[in-house]
PDB file of C-alpha atoms in Angstrom:
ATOM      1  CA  UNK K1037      73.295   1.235  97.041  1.00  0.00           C
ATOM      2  CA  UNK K1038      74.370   1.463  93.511  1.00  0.00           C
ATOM      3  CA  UNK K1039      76.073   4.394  93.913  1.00  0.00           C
ATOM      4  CA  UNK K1040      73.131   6.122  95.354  1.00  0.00           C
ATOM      5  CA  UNK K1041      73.073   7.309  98.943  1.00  0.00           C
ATOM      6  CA  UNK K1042      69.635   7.932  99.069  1.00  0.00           C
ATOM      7  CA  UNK K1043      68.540   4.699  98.217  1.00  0.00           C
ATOM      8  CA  UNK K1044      66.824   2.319 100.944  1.00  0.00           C
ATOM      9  CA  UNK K1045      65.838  -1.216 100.549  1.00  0.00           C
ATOM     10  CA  UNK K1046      61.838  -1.743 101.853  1.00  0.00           C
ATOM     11  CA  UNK K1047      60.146  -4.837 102.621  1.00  0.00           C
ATOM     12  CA  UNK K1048      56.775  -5.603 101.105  1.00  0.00           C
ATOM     13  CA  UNK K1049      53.541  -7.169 102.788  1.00  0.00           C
ATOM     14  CA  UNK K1050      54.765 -10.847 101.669  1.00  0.00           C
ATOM     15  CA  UNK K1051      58.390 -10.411 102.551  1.00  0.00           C
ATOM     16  CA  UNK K1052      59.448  -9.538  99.172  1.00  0.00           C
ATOM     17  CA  UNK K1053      62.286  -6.647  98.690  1.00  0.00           C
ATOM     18  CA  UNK K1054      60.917  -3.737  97.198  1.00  0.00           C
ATOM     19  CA  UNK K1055      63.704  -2.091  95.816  1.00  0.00           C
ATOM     20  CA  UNK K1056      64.079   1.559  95.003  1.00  0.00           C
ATOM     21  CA  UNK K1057      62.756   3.212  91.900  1.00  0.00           C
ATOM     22  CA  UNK K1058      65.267   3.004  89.061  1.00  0.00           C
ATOM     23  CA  UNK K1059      66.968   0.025  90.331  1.00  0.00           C
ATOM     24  CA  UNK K1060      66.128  -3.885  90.254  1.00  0.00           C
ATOM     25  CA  UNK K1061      67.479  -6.572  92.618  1.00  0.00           C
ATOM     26  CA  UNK K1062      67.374  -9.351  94.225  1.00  0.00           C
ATOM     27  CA  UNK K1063      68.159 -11.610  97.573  1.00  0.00           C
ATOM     28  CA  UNK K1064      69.215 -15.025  98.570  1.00  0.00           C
ATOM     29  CA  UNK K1065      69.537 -16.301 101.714  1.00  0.00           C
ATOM     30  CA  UNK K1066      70.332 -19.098 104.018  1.00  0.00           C
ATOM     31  CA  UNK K1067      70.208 -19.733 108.073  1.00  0.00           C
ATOM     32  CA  UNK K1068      74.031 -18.908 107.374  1.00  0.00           C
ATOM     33  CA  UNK K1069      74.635 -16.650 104.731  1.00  0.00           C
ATOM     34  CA  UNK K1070      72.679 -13.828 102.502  1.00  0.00           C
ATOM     35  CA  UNK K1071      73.713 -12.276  99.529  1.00  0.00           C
ATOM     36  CA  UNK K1072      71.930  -9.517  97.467  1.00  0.00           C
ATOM     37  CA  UNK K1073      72.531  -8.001  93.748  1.00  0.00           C
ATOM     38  CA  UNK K1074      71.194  -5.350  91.991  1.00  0.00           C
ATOM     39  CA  UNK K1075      71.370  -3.476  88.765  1.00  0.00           C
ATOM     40  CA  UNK K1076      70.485  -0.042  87.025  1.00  0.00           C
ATOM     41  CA  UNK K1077      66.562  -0.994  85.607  1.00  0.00           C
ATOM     42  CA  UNK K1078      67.851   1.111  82.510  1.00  0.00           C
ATOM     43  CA  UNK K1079      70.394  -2.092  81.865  1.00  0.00           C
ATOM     44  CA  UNK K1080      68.235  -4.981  82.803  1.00  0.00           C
ATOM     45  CA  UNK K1081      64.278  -5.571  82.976  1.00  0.00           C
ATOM     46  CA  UNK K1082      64.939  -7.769  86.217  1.00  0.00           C
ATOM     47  CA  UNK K1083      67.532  -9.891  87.661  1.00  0.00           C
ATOM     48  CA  UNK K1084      67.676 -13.271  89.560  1.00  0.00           C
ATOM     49  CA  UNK K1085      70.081 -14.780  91.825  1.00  0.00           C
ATOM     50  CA  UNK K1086      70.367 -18.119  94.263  1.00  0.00           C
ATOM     51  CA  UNK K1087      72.400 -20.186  96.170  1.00  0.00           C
ATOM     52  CA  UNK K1088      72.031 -23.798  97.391  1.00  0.00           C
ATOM     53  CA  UNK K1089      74.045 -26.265  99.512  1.00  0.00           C
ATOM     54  CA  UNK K1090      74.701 -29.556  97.072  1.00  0.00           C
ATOM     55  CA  UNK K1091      73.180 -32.100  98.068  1.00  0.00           C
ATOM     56  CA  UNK K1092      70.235 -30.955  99.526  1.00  0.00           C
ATOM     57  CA  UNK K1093      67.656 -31.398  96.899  1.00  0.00           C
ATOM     58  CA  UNK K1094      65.596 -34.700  98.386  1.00  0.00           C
ATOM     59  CA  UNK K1095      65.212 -37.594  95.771  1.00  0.00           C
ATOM     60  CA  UNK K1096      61.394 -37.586  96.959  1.00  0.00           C
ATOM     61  CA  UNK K1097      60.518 -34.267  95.945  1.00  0.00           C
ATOM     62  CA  UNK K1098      62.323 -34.500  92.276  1.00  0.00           C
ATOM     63  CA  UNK K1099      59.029 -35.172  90.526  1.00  0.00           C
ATOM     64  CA  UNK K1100      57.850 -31.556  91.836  1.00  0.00           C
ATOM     65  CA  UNK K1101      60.708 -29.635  90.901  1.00  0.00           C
ATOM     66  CA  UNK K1102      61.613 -30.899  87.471  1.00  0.00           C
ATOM     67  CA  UNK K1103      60.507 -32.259  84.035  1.00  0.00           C
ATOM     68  CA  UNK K1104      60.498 -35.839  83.162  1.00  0.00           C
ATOM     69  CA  UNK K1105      63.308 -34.914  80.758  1.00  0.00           C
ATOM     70  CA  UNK K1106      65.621 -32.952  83.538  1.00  0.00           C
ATOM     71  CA  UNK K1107      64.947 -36.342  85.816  1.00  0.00           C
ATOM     72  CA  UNK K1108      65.543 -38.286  82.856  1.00  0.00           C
ATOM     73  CA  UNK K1109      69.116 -36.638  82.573  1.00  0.00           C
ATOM     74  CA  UNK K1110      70.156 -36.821  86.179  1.00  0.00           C
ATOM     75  CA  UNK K1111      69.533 -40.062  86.531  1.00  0.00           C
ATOM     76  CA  UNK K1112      71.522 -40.623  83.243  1.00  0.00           C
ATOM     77  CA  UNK K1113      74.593 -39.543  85.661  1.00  0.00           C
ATOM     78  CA  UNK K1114      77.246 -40.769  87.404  1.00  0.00           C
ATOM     79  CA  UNK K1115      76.090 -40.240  91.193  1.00  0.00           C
ATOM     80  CA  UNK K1116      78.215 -37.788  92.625  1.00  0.00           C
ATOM     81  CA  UNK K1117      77.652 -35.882  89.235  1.00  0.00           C
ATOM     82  CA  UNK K1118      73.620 -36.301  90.007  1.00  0.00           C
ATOM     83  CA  UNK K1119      73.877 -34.012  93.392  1.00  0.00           C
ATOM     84  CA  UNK K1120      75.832 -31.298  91.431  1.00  0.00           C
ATOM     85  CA  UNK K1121      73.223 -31.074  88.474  1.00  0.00           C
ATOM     86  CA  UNK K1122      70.143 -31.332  90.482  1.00  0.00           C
ATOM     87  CA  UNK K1123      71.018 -28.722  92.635  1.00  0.00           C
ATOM     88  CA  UNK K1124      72.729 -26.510  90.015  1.00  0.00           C
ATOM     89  CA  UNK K1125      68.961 -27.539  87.929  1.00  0.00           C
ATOM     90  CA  UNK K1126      66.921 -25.991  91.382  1.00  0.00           C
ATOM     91  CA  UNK K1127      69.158 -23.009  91.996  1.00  0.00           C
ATOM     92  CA  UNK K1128      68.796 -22.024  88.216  1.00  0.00           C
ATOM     93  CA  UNK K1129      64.937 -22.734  88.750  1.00  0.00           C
ATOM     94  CA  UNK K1130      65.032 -20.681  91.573  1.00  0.00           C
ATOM     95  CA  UNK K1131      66.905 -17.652  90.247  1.00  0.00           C
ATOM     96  CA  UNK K1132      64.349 -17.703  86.938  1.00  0.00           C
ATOM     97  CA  UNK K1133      61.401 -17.521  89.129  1.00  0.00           C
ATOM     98  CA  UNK K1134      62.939 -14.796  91.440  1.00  0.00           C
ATOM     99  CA  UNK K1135      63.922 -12.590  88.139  1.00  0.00           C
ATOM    100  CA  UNK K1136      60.366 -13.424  86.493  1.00  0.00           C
ATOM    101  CA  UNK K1137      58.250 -13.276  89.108  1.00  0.00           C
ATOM    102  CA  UNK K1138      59.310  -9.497  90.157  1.00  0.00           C
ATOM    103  CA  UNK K1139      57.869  -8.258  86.589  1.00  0.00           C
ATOM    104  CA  UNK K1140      54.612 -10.079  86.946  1.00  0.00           C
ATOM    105  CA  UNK K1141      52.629 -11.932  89.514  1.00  0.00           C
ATOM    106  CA  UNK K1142      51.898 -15.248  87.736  1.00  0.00           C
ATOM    107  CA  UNK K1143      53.827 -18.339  88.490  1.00  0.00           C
ATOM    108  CA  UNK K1144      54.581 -21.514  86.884  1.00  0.00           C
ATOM    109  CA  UNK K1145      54.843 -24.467  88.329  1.00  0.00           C
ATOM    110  CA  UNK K1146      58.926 -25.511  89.213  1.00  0.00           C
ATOM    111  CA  UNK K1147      58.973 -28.633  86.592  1.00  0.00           C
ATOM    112  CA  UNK K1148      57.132 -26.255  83.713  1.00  0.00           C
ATOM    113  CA  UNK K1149      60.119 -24.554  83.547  1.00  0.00           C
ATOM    114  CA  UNK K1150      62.892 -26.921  81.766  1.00  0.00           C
ATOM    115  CA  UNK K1151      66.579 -25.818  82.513  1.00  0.00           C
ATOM    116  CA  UNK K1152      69.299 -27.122  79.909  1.00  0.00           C
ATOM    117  CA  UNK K1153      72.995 -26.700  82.746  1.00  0.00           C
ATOM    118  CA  UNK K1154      76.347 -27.652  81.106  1.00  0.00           C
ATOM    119  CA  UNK K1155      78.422 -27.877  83.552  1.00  0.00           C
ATOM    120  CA  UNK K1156      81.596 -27.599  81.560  1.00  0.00           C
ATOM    121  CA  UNK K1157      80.852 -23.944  80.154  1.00  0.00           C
ATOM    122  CA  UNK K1158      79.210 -22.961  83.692  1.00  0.00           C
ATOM    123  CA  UNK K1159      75.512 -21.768  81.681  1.00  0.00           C
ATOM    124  CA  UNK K1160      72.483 -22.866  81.890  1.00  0.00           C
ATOM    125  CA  UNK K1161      68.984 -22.269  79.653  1.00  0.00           C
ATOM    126  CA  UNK K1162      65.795 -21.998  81.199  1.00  0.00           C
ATOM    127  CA  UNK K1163      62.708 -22.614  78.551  1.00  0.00           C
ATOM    128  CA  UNK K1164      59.162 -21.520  79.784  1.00  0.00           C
ATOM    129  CA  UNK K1165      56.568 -25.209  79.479  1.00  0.00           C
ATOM    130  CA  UNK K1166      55.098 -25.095  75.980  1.00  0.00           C
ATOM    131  CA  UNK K1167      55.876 -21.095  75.393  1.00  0.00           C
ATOM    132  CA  UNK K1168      52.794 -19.557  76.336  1.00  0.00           C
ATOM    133  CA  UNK K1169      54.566 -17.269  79.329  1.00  0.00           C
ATOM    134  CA  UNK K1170      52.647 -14.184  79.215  1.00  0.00           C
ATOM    135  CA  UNK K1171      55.723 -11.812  78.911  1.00  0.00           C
ATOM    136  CA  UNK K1172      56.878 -13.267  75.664  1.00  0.00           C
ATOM    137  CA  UNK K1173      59.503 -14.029  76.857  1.00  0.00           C
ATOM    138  CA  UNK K1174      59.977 -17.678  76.259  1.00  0.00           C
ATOM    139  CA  UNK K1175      63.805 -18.701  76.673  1.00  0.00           C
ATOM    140  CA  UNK K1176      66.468 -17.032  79.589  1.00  0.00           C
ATOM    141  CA  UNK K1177      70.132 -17.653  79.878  1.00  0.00           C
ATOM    142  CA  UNK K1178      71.863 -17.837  82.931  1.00  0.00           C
ATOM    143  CA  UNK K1179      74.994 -18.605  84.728  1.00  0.00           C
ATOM    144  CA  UNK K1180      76.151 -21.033  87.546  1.00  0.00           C
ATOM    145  CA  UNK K1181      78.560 -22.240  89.527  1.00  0.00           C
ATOM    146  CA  UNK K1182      79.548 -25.086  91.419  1.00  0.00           C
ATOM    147  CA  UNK K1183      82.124 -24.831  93.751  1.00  0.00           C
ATOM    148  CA  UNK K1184      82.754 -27.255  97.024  1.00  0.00           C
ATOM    149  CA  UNK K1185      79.766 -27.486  98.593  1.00  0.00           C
ATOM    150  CA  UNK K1186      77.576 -24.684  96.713  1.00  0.00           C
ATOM    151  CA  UNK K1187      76.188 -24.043  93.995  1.00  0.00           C
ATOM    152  CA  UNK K1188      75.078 -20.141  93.110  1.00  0.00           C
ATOM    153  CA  UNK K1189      73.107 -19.358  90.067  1.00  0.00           C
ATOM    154  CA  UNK K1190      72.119 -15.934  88.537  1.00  0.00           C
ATOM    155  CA  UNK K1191      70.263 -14.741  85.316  1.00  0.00           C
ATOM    156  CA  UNK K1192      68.916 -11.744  84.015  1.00  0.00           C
ATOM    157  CA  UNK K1193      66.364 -10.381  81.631  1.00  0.00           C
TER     158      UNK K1193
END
């Protein structure tokens, strides 16, 4: 792992990977496919990646994920435009909270979190509600792409 040998991946009471000392990481996964990335911790303070099928983000659950401003701008799309940038929106969501979440234990809620995608340079900005996060760390930069049917974010800190 990393170049190590010694280096084993552990599990921890909630299901969370507990990676080995010196090294951060993290997991995605689906019923048919998993994919894992890690870094030195030297480089990076955490990392976050994810992976979603488009179009899988329900309409009736949009209100729970994301801002009034990022449901604003979706539905200020062109439909088949709408299931790319909602799902490219949750998968960047998704990759903050995995990178964030593994340096503290304090969550926000999913449409706290405003994400900012352009889909033409493949990036997207993640801003933390009204910048109070506790890590001070208050905007992240990421990357995604959508590609046939998926969409795979990552972002690190």
């Amino acid at each position: 792992m990393l170049g190590r040998y010694d280096a084993n991946l552990g599990i921890s009471a909630s299901g969370a990977p507990v990676w080995p000392r010196g090294l951060v990481g993290t997991i995605t996964h689906s019923r048919k496919m998993a994919l894992a990335a890690g870094a030195s911790a030297r480089d990076y303070e955490n990392i976050g990646i994810d992976t979603e099928i488009v179009g899988h983000i329900e309409d009736g659950i949009l209100d729970l994920l994301f801002s009034k401003r990022e449901i604003e701008f979706v539905e200020s799309l062109p439909y088949p435009e709408q299931e790319k940038v909602k799902t490219a929106l949750f998968c960047s969501k998704e990759a903050f909270f995995k990178a964030k979440t593994a340096m503290q234990k304090s969550f926000n809620s999913p449409n706290e979190i405003e994400i900012d995608v352009d889909i033409s340079t493949k990036t997207f900005r993640s801003r933390v509600g009204d910048c109070t996060d506790d890590i001070g760390l208050y905007y992240f930069h990421g990357l995604h792409c959508v590609a046939f049917y998926l969409c795979k974010t990552q972002i690190h800190i």
